[in-house]
Coordinates of C-alpha atoms in Angstrom, one line a residue:
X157 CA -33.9 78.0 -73.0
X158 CA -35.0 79.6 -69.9
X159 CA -38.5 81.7 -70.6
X160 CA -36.5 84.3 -67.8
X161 CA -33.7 85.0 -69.9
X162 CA -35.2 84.6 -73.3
X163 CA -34.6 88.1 -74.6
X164 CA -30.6 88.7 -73.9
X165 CA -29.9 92.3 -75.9
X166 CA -26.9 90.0 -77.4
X167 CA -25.4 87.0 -79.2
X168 CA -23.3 85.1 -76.9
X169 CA -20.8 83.8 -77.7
X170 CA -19.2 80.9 -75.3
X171 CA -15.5 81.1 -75.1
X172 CA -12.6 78.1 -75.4
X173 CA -13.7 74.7 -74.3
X174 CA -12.2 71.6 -74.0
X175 CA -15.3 69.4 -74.3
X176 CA -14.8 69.0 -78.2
X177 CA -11.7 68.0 -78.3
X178 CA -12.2 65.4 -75.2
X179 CA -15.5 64.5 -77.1
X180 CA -13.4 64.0 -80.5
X181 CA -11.0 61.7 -78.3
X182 CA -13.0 59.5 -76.5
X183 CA -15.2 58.9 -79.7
X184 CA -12.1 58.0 -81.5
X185 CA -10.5 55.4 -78.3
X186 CA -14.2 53.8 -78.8
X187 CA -14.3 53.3 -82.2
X188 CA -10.7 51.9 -82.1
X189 CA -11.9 50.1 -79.4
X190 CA -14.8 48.4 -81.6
X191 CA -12.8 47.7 -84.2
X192 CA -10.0 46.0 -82.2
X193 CA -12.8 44.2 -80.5
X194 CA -14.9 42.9 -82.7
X195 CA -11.2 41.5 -84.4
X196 CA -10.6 39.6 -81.2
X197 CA -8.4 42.0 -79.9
X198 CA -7.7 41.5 -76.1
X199 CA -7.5 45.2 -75.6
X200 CA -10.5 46.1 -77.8
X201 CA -13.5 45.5 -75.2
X202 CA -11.6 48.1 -72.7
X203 CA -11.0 50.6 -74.9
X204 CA -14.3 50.7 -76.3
X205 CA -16.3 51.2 -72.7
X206 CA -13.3 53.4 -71.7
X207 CA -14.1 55.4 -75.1
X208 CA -17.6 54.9 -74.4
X209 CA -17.3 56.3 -70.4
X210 CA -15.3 59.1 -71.3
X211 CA -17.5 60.5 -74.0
X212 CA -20.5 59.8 -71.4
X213 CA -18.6 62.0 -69.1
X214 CA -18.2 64.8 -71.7
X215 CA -21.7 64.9 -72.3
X216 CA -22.2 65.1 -68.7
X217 CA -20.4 68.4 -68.2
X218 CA -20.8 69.6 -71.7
X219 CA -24.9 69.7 -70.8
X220 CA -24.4 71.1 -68.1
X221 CA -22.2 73.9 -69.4
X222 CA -24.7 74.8 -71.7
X223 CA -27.7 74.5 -68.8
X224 CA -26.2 76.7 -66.9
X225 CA -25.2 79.4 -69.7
X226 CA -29.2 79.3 -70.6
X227 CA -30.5 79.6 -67.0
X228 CA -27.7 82.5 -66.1
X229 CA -29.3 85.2 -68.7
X230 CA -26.5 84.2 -71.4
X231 CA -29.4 83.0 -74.3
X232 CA -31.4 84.7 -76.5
X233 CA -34.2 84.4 -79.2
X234 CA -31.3 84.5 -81.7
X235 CA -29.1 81.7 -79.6
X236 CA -32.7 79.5 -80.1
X237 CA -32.8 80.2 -84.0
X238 CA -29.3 79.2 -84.0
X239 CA -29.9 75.7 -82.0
X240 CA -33.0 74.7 -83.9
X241 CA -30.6 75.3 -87.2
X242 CA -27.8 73.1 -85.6
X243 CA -30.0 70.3 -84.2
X244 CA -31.9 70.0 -88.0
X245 CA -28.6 70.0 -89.9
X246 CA -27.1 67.1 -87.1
X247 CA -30.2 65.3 -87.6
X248 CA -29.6 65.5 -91.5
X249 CA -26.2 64.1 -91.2
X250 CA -27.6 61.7 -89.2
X251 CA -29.6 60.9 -92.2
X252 CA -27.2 60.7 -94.6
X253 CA -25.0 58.1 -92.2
X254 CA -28.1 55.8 -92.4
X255 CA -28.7 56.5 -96.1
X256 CA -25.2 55.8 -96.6
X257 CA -25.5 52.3 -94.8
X258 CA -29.0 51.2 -96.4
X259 CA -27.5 51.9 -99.6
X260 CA -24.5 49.1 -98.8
X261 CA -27.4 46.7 -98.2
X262 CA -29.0 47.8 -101.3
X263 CA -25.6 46.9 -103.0
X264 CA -24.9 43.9 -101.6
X265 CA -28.5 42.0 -101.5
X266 CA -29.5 43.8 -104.7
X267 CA -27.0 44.0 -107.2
X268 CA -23.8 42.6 -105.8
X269 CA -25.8 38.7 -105.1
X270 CA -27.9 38.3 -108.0
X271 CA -24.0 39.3 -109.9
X272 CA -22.4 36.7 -108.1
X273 CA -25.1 34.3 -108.9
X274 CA -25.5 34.8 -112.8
X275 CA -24.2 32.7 -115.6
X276 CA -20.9 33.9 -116.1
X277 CA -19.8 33.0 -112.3
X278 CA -21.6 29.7 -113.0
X279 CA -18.2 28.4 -113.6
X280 CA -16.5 29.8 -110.0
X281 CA -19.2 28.6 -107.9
X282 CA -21.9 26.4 -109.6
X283 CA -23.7 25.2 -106.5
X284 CA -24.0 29.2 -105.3
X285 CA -27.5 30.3 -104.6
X286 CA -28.0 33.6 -105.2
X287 CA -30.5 34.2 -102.2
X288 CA -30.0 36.8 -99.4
X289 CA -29.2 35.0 -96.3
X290 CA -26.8 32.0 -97.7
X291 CA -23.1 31.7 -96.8
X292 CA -21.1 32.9 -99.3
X293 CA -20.1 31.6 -102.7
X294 CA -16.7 30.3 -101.3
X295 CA -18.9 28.8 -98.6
X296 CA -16.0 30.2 -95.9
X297 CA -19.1 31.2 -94.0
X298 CA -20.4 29.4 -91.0
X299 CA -24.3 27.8 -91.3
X300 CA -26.2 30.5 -89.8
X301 CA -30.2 31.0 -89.6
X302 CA -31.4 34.7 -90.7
X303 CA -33.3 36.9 -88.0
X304 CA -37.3 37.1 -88.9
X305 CA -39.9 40.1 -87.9
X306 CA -41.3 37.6 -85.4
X307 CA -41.3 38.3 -82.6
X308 CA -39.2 40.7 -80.8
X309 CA -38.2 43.4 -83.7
X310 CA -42.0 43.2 -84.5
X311 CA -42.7 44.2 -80.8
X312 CA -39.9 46.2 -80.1
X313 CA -41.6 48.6 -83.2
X314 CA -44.4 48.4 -81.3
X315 CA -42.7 50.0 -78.2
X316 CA -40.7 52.8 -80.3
X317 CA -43.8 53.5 -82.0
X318 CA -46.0 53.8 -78.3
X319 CA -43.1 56.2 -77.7
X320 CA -43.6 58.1 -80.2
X321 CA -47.1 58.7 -79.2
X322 CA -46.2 59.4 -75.2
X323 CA -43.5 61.6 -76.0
X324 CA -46.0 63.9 -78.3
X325 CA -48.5 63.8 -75.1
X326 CA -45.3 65.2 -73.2
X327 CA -44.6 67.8 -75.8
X328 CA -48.5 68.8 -75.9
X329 CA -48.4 68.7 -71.8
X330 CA -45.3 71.0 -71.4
X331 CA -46.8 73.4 -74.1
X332 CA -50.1 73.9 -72.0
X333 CA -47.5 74.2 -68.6
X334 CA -48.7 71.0 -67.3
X335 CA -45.0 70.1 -65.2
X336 CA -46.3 66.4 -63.6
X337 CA -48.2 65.6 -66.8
X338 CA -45.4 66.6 -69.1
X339 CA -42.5 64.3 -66.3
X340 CA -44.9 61.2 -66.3
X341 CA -44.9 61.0 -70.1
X342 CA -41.6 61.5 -70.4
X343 CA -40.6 59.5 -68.2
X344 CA -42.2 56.7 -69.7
X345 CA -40.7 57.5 -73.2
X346 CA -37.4 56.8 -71.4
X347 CA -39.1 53.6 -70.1
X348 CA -40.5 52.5 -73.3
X349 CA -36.2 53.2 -74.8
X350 CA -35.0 51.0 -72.4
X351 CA -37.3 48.3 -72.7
X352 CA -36.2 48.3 -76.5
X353 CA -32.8 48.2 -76.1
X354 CA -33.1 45.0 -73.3
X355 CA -35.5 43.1 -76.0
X356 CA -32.5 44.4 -78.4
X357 CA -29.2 42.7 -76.0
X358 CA -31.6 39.7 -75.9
X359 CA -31.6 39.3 -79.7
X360 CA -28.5 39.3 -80.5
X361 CA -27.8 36.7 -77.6
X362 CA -30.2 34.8 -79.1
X363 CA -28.7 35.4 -82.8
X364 CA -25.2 34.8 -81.1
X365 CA -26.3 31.9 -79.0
X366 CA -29.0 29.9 -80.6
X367 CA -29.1 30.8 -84.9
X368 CA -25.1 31.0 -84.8
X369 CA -25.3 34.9 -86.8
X370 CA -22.5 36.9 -85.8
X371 CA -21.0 39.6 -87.1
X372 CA -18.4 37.5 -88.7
X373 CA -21.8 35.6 -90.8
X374 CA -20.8 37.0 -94.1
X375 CA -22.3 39.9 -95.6
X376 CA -26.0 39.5 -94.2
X377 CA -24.3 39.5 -90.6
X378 CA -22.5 42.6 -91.0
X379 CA -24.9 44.9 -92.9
X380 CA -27.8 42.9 -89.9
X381 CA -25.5 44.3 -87.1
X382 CA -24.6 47.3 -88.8
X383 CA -27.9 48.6 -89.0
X384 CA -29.6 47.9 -85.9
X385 CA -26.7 48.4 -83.6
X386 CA -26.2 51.9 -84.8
X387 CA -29.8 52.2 -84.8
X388 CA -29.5 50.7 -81.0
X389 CA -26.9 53.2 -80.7
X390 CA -29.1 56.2 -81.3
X391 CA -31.7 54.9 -79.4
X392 CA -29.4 55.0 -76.2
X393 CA -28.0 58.8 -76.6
X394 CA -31.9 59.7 -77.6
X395 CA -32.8 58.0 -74.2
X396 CA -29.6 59.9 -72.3
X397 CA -30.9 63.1 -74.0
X398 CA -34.7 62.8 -72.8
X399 CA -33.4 61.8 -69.3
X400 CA -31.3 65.0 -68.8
X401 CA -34.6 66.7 -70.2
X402 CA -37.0 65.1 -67.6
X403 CA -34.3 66.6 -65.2
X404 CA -34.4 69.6 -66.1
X405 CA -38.3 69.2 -66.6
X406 CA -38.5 68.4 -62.6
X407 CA -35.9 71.4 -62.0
X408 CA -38.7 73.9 -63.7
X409 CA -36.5 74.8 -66.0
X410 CA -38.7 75.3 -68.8
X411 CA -41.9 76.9 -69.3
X412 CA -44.7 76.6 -72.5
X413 CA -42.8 79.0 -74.9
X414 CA -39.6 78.2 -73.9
X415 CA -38.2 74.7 -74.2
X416 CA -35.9 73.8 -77.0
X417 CA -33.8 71.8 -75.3
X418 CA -37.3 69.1 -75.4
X419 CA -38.3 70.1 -78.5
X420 CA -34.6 69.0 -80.1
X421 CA -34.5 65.8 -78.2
X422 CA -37.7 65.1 -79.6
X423 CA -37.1 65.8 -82.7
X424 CA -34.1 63.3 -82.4
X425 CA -36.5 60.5 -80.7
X426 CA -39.0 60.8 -83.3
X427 CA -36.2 60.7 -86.2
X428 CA -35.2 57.1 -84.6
X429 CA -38.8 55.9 -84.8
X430 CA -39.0 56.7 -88.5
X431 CA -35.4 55.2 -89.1
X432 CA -36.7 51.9 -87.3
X433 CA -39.7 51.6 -89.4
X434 CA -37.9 51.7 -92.2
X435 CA -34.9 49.2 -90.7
X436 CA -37.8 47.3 -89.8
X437 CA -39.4 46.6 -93.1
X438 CA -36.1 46.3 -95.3
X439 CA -33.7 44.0 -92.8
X440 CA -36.4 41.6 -91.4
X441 CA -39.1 41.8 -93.6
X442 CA -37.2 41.8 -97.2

């Protein structure tokens, strides 16, 4: 929010947009997209970056919508309450979608597997081992080799945790209205996401490429894509959300009391950090 126009006498109220529905749209063409793709549909790869490029162009205008409502007078101290209660409840939901998706790892490694591998399936399968990793009972599954801490996801915690740390010297800089202090940090939060997320494509060419796990590798390949692609996932819109901060950062668009818009995308980053830590002990250390 702009310190200028931080005490508007009202609550604004935006009027009809089209950006939801557009969002909801391209969102939906993506995941439709995914899903066709990852079923060797010829169409799938299109749809999903066409998905993936229109919802990049909502956010596009939808920021800047909402930039230019804040810097015209439109906000007030009210309009902040009610972002910092809308960021906190998304990034709760955001919880519960990971919660949701530890727990079907929880399932399957800790209760489904040792199931399968008890006594009374003896008869079904007797040369099943009920250790996380193998290939399935029916043994339809492809040899694969499981993914270890060593040595990229044990660096690339390394990176999101530095991050961490850069992007709180950036949050301390911008509070004492240090501009070129609080851009240099920031900027290299962005760096440090995108140095992640290439260590991140490499892995899983080197999990496609070189151990043979796929997303088709049973149970242990879907929940080990599952998690750290939508993990990767977040890591990306985090990174899009800190750039169009360090924009508006080099616009002067903020001042010390008044700078939500870093404040939530921090909130965000530092909510990704925590999710990989914990990513990072149960998938490649468990």
């Amino acid at each position: 929010m702009s310190a200028q126009h931080a005490n508007a006498p009202y609550y604004f109220v935006p009027g009809p947009s089209k950006w939801p529905a557009i969002a909801g749209t391209s969102l939906l063409v993506m995941m439709l997209g995914a899903s066709g793709w990852v079923n060797d549909a010829s169409w799938g790869g299109y749809a999903t970056f066409a998905g993936l490029l229109g919802f990049l162009v909502v956010l596009y205008y939808w920021f800047g919508d909402a930039i230019a409502e804040s810097e015209g007078g439109l906000y007030s101290k009210r309009i902040d309450a009610s972002y910092r209660w809308s960021m906190s409840w998304f990034i709760f939901s955001e919880v519960m979608f990971f919660a949701a998706f530890f727990g079907a790892l929880f399932y399957a490694r800790s209760i489904a597997m040792p199931w399968l591998g008890d006594l009374d399936n003896k008869i079904l399968w007797p040369d099943f081992a009920a250790h996380w990793g193998n290939v399935g009972p029916a043994g339809t599954v492809e040899p694969f080799t499981t993914m270890g801490p060593f040595w990229i996801p044990t660096i690339n915690t390394a990176l999101l945790l530095l991050s961490g740390v850069t992007l709180t010297i950036s949050h301390h800089a911008i509070r004492e209205n240090h501009r070129g202090k609080t851009a240099f940090w920031l900027a290299a939060t962005i760096l440090l996401g995108a140095i992640f997320m290439g260590f991140q494509v490499y892995e899983y060419i080197h999990a496609y490429t070189e151990l043979n796990l796929k997303l088709t590798s049973g149970v242990y390949g879907s929940t080990f894509f599952l998690l750290t692609g939508f993990h990767g996932f977040h890591v990306t819109l985090g990174a899009i959300m800190l750039s169009v901060v360090l924009y508006r950062v080099l616009k002067g668009h903020f001042t010390a009391d008044n700078h939500f818009a870093f404040e939530g995308a921090a909130w965000y980053w530092h909510f990704v950090d925590v999710v990989w830590l914990g990513l990072y002990v149960v998938v490649y250390w468990l």
